[in-house]
Short mmCIF file of C-alpha atoms in Angstrom, two decimals:
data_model
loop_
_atom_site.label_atom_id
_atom_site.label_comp_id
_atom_site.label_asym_id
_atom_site.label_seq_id
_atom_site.Cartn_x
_atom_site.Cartn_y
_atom_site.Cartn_z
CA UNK A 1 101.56 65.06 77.65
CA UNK A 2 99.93 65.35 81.06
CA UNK A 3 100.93 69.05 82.51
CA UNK A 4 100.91 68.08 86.57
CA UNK A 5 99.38 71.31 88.67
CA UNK A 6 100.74 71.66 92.10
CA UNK A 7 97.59 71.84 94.18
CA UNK A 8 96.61 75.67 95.38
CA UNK A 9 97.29 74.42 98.65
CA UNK A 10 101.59 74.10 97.68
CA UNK A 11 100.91 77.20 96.46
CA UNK A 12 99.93 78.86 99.12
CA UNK A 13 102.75 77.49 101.09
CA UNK A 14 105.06 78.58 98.64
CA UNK A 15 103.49 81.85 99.00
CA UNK A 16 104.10 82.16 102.73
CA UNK A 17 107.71 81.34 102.30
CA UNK A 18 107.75 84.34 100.07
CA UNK A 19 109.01 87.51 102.55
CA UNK A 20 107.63 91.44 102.46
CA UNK A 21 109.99 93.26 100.52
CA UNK A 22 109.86 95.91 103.44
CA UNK A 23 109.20 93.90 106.58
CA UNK A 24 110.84 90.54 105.74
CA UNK A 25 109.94 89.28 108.99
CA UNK A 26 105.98 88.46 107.80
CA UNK A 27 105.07 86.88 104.86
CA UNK A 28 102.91 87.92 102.14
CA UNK A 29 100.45 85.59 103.07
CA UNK A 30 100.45 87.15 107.02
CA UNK A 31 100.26 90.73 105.43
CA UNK A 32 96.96 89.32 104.24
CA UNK A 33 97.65 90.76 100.33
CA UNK A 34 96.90 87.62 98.42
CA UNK A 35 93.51 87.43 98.11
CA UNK A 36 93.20 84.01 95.92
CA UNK A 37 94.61 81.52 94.50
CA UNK A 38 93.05 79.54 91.67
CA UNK A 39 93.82 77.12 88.39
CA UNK A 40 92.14 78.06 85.81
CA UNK A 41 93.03 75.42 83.20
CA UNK A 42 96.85 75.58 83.11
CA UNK A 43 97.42 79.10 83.95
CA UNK A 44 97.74 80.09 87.68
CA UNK A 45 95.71 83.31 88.68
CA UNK A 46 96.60 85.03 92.06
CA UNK A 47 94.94 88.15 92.73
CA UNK A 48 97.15 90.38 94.96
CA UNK A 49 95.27 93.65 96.51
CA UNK A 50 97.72 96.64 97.48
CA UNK A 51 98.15 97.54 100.64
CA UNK A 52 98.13 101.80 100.13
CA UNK A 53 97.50 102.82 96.82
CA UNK A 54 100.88 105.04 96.02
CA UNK A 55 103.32 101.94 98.00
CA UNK A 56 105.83 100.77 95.73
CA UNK A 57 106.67 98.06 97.31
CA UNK A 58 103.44 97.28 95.27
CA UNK A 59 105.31 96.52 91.95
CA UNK A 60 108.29 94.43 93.88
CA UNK A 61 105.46 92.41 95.49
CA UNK A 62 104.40 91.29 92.40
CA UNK A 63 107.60 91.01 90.93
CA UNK A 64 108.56 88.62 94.18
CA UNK A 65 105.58 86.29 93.72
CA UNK A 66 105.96 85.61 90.03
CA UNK A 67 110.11 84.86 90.98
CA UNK A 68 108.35 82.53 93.61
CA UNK A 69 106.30 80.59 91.60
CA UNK A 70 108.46 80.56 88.67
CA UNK A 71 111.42 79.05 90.55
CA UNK A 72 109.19 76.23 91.96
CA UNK A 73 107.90 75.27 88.28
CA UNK A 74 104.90 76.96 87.35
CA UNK A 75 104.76 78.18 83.79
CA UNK A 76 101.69 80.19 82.94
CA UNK A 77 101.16 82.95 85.53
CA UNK A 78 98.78 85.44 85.92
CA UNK A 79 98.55 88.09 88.72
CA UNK A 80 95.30 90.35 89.20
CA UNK A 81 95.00 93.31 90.98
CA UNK A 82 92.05 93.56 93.24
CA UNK A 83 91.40 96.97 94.94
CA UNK A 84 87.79 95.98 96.19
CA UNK A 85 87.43 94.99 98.96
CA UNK A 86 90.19 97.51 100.24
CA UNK A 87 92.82 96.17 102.35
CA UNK A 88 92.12 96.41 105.94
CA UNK A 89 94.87 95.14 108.81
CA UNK A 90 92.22 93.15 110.18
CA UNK A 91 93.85 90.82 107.26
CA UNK A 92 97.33 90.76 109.37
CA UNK A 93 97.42 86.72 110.53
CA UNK A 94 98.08 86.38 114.42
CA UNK A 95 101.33 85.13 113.38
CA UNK A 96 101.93 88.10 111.53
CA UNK A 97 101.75 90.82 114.01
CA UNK A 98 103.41 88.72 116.57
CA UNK A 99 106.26 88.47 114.26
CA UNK A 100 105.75 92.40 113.73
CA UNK A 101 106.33 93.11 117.64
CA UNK A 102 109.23 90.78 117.58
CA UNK A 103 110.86 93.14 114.99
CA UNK A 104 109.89 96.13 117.05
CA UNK A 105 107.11 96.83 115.02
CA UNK A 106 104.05 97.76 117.21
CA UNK A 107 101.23 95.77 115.35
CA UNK A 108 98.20 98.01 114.54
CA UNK A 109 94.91 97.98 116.37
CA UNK A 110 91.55 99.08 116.20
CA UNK A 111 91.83 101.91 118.77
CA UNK A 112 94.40 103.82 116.45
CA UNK A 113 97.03 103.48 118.47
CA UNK A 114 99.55 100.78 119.85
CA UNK A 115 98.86 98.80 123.29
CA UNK A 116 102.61 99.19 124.11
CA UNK A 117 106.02 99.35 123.36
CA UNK A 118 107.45 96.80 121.48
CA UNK A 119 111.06 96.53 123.36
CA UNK A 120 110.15 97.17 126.90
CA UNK A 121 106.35 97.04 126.59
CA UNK A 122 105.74 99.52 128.69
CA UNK A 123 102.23 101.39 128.16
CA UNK A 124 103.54 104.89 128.26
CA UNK A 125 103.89 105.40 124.81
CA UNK A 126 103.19 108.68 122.78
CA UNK A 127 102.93 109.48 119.16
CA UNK A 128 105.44 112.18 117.29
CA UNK A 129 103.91 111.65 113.63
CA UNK A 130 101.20 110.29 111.73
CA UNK A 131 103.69 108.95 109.32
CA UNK A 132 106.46 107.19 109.71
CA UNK A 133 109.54 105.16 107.29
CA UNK A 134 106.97 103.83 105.11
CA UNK A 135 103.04 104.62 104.26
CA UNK A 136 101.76 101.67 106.65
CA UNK A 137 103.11 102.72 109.52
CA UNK A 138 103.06 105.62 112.31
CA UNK A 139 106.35 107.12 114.72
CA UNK A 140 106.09 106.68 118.28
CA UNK A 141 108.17 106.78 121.35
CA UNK A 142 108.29 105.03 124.17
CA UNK A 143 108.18 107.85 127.40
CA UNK A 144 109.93 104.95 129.51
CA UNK A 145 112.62 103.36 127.70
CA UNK A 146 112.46 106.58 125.37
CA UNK A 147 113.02 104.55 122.27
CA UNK A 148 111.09 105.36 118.89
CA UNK A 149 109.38 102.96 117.01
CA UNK A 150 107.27 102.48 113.99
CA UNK A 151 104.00 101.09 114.95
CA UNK A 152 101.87 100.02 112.14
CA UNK A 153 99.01 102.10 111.02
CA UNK A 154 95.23 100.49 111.39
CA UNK A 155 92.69 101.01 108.27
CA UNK B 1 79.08 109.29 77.74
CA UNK B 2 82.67 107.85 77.28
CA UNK B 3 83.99 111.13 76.46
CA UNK B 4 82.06 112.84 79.35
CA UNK B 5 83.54 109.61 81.76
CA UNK B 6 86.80 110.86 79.81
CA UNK B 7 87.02 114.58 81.36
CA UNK B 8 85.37 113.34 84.84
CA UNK B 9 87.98 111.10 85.33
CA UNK B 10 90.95 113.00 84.23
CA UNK B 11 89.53 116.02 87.00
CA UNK B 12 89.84 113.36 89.77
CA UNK B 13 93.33 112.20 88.73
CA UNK B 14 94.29 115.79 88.21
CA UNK B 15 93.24 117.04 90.99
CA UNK B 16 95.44 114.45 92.84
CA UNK B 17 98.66 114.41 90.55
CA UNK B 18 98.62 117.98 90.90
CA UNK B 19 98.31 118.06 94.56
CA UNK B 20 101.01 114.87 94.94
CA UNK B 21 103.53 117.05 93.10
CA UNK B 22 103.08 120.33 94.80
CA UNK B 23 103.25 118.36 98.09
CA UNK B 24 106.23 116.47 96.90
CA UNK B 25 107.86 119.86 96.56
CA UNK B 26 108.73 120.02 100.05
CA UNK B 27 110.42 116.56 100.27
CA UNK B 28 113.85 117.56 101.94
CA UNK B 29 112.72 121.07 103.11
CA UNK B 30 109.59 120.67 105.93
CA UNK B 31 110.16 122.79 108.62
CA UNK B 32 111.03 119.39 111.27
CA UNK B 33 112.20 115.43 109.52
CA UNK B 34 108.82 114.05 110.67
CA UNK B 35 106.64 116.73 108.64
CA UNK B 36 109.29 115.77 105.56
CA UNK B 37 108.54 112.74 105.88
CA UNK B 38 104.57 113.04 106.44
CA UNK B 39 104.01 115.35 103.57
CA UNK B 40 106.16 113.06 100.90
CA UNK B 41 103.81 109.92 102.27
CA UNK B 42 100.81 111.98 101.39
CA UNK B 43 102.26 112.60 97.97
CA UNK B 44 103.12 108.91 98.17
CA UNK B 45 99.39 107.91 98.43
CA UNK B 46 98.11 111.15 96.09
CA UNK B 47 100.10 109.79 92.80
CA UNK B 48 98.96 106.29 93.94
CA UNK B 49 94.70 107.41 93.49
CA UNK B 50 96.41 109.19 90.46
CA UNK B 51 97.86 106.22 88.96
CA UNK B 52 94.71 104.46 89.21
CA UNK B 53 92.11 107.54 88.04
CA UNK B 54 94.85 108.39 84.90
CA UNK B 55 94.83 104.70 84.70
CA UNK B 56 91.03 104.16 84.08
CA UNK B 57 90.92 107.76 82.24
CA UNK B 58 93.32 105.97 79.56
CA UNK B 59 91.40 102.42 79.77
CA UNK B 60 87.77 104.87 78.75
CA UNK B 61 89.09 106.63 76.27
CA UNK B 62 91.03 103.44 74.33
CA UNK B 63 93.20 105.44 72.36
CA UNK B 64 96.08 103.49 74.01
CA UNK B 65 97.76 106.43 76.33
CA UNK B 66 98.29 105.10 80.07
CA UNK B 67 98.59 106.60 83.36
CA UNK B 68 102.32 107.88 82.44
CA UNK B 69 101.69 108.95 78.86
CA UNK B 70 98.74 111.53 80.45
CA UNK B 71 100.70 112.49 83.21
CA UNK B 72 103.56 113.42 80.93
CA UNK B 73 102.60 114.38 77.35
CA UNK B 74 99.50 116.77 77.79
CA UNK B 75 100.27 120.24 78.25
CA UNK B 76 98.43 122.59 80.12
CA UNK B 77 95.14 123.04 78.36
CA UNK B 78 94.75 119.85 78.98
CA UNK B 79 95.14 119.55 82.31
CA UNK B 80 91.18 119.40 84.54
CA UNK B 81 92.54 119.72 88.04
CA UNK B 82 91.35 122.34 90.49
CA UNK B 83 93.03 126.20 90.12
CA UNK B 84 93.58 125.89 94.19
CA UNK B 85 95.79 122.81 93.50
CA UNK B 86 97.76 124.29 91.79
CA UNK B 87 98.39 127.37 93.78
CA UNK B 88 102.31 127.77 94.80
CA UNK B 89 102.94 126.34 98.13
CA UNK B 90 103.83 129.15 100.45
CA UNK B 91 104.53 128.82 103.75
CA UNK B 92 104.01 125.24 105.27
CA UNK B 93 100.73 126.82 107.09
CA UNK B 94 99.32 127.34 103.96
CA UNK B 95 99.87 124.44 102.24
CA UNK B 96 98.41 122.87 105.46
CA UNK B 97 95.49 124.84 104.79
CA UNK B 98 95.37 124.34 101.24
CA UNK B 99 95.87 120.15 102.24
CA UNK B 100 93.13 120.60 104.32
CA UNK B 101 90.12 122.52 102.35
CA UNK B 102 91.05 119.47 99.70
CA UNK B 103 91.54 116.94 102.11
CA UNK B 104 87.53 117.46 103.27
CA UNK B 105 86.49 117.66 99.68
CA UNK B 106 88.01 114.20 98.98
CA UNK B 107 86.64 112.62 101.74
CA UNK B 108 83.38 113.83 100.64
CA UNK B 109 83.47 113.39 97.23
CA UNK B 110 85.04 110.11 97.83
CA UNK B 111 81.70 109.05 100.21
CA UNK B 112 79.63 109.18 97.10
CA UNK B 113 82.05 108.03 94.69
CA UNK B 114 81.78 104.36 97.16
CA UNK B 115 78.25 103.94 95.31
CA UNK B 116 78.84 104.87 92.12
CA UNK B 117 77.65 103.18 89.20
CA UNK B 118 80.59 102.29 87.62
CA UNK B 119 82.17 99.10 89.76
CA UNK B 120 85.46 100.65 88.55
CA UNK B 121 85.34 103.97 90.09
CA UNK B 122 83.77 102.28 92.74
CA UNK B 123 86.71 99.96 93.92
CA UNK B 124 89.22 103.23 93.53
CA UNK B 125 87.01 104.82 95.78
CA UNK B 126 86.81 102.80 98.16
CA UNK B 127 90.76 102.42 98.56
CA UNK B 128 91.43 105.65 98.18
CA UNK B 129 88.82 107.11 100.51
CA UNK B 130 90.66 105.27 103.67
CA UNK B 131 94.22 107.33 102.87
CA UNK B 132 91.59 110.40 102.67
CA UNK B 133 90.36 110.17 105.83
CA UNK B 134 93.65 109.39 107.31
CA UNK B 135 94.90 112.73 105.59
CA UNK B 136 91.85 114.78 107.11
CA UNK B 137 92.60 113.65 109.89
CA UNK B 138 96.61 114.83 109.83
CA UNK B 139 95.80 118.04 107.43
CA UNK B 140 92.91 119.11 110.54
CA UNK B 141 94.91 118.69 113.38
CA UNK B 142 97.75 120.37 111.76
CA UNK B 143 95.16 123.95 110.81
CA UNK B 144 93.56 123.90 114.21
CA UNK B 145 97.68 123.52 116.18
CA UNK B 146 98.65 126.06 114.15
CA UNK B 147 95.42 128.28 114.26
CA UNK B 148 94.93 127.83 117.93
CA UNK B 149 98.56 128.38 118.32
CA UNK B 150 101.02 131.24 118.57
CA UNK B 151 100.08 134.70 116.89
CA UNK B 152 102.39 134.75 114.64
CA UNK B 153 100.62 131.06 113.64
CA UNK B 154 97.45 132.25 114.26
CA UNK B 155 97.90 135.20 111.84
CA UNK B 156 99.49 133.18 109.23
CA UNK B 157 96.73 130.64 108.65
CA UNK B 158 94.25 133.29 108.65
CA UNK B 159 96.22 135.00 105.66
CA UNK B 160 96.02 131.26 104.10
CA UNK B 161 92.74 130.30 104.27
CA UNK B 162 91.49 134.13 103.30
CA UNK B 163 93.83 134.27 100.54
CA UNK B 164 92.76 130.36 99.08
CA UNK B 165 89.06 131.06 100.09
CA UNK B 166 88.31 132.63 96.40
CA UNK B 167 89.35 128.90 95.03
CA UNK B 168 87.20 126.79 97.12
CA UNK B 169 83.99 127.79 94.89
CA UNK B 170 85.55 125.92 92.33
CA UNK B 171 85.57 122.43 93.80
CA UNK B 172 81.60 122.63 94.23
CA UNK B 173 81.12 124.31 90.58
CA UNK B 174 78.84 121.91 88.58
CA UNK B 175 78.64 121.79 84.37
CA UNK B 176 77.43 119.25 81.91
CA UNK B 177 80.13 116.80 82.43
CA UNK B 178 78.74 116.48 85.78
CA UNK B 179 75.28 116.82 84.90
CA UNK B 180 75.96 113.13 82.88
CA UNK B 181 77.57 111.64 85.58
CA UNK B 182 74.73 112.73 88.02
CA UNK B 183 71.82 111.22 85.13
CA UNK B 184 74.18 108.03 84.89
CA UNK B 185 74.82 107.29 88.37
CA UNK B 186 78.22 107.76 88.35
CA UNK B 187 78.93 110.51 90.35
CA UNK B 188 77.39 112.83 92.73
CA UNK B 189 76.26 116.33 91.77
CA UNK B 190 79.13 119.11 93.40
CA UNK B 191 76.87 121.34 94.18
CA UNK B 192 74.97 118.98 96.61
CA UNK B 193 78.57 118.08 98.30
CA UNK B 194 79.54 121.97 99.77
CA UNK B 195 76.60 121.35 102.48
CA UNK B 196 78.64 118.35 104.01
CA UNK B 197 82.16 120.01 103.58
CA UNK B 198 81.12 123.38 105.13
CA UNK B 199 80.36 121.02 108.11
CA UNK B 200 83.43 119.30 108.59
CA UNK B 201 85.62 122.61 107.31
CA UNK B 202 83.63 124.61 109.87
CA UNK B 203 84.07 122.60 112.99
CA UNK B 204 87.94 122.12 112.54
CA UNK B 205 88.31 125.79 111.43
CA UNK B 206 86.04 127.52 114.11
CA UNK B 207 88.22 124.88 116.75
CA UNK B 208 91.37 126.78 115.20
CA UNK B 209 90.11 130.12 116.33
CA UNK B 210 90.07 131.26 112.86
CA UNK B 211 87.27 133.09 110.62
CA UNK B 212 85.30 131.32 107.58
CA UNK B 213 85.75 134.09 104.75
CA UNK B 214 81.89 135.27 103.69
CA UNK B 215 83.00 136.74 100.24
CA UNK B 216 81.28 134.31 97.65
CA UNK B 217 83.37 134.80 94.83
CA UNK B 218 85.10 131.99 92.76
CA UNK B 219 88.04 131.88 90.66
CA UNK B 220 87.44 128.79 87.81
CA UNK B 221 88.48 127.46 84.74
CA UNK B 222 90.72 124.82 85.80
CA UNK B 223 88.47 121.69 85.92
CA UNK B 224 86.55 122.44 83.16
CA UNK B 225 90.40 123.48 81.07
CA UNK B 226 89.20 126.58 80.03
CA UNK B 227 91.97 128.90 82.06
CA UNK B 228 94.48 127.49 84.56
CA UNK B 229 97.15 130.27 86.10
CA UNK B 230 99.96 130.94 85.35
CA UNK B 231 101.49 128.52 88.18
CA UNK B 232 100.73 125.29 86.28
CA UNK B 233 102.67 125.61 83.22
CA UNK B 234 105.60 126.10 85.28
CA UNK B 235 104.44 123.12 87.60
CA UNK B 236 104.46 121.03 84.53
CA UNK B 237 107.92 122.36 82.97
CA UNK B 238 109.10 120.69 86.05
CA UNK B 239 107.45 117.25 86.53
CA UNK B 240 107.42 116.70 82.95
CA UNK B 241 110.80 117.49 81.81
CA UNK B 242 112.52 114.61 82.41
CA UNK B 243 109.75 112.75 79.42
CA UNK B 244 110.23 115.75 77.31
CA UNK B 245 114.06 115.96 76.90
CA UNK B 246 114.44 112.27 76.96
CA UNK B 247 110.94 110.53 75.48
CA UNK B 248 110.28 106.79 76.57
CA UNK B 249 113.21 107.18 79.18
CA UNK B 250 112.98 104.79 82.15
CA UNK B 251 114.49 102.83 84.17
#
């Protein structure tokens, strides 16, 4: 019996089809979480790398991508957790944070804090709290349009 | 060495279990929604490192207990965490203060924990040093707005960091466990670590207008499991009761 692999390149667009359990706008592939995809005889090995340590959307991550694959055929799965290196959002695609602004998600960058806000993209924008709905992200408000919005955090 | 990598790692995952829960004790009751909501995301990311140091605690010792069965099925004397994380909360000034004193002693401790020998400990590190800094950085602003603040504010993180100042000996308290981590690579030596944190404590503190304590004196016994207070056992009656009435429960 010949066992036909999908190449790692269907997976991989499988994977992108497969949403963020928290911001279903970006995929898991533009959250920048799956780290590889190999074959290594039959079984499938993705490594997955959290994105904070304590996020439980950890667990429905991996519980999505093995659904994923699963429904599209493959049989012999195996997911590894990689913490090193850490997860940065340097690994968010382009796509990705566009999508994230689109949401009204102000996508994170390097200087800690976001370049505007995400409805009326004004520039006057202040922080209330370090934390916000979920451990990646940060509340701020808008001091034009006086909105609040979640602006995700940069590590 | 495996039962010395043992006790090291169940003091880091301790440390940060206890911490998460006494944090997580003011989910629902911070004085404003945002500070609710920022202390339960610390906890969040505390019982994450704590998942993964319990984890690799139960991995090195092989007798087939996890992160949950450690977390839930040792009593107290078995517990290794520090006695000032498992001081009562107080006020929310004081378990500001108490946030930040650890807060600095993570991110240290963490620094050195980067290189360690052990690619394992490494990795966990290396992920869990980023939430530290982020939680300096909160836990610091927080003791100097509320030092530099109002007098009643002022006064009131004064009382806290005098009254926790007798536990922060502890964290820098070195014994043979240590000593085999140091000869191994593993880990750095406590003692060397107190020059770096006096640094960072002193420049947020002294910017809060309040006074370092000079008294020298240290209250220990909880990292090494010799004598916790009396606060822990009724920490753990608590967090673990849910696995004690109902054993195996989940969901």
């Amino acid at each position: 019996m010949v066992i036909t692999r999908p190449s790692v390149d269907q997976i991989w667009v499988w994977l992108d089809n497969v949403p963020d359990p928290e911001i279903p706008v970006i995929s898991l592939v533009d959250l920048g979480v799956i780290r590889d995809v190999a074959w290594v005889n039959d079984v499938l090995e993705v490594t997955v790398t959290p994105t904070y340590s304590g996020c439980p959307a950890t667990s429905i991550i991996n519980l999505d991508i093995e659904t994923a694959l699963r429904d599209h055929g493959v049989k012999y799965l195996k997911l590894k957790r990689q913490l090193s290196p850490a997860w940065t959002t340097e690994w968010l695609s382009e796509r990705g944070r566009a999508k994230l602004e689109d949401y009204g998600i102000a996508p994170p960058r390097p200087a800690g804090g976001p370049e505007r806000c995400p409805q009326c993209k004004s520039k006057n924008v202040q922080r209330v709290s370090q934390f916000g709905s979920t451990p990646c992200k940060a509340q701020w408000r808008c001091s034009d349009c006086l909105e609040p919005f979640d602006y995700f955090k940069c590590i | 060495m495996s039962s010395a990598l043992f006790e090291y790692l169940l003091r880091l995952g301790d440390n940060t279990l206890i911490l998460s829960h006494r944090v997580s004790e003011w989910c629902g009751l911070a004085p404003v929604l945002e500070e609710d909501i920022a202390l339960a995301n610390t906890a969040l990311d505390l019982i994450g490192q704590t998942q993964m140091w319990l984890g690799l605690a139960g991995e090195v010792e092989g007798k087939g207990r996890d992160a949950d069965a450690l977390a839930f099925r040792r009593d107290v004397w078995g517990f290794r965490n520090l006695l000032l994380l498992e001081r009562p909360n107080g006020d929310f000034g004081k378990t500001m203060m108490r946030q930040f004193l650890f807060d600095a002693f993570n991110v240290v401790n963490l620094g050195y924990l980067i290189k360690s020998s052990d690619p394992r400990i490494a990795a966990i590190a290396e992920k869990a040093s980023k939430e530290a800094a982020y939680h300096l950085e909160r836990s610091g602003d927080t003791v100097i707005g509320l030092g530099d603040g109002t007098e009643e504010s002022h006064r009131r993180m004064q009382d806290a960091l005098d009254e926790l100042w007798p536990y922060v000996g502890e964290m820098f308290a070195s014994d043979t466990v240590d000593a085999e981590m140091v000869a191994a690579g593993v880990a750095p030596d406590p003692q060397t670590l107190r020059k770096e944190w006096n640094e960072i404590t002193v420049r947020y503190l002294t910017e809060a207008t309040l006074t370092v304590p000079d008294g020298t004196f240290a209250h220990k016994g909880g990292k090494t499991g010799v004598q916790h207070t009396e606060h822990l056992g009724h920490l753990l009656t608590s967090m673990q009761w849910l696995q004690r009435a109902y054993p195996d429960a989940s969901w």
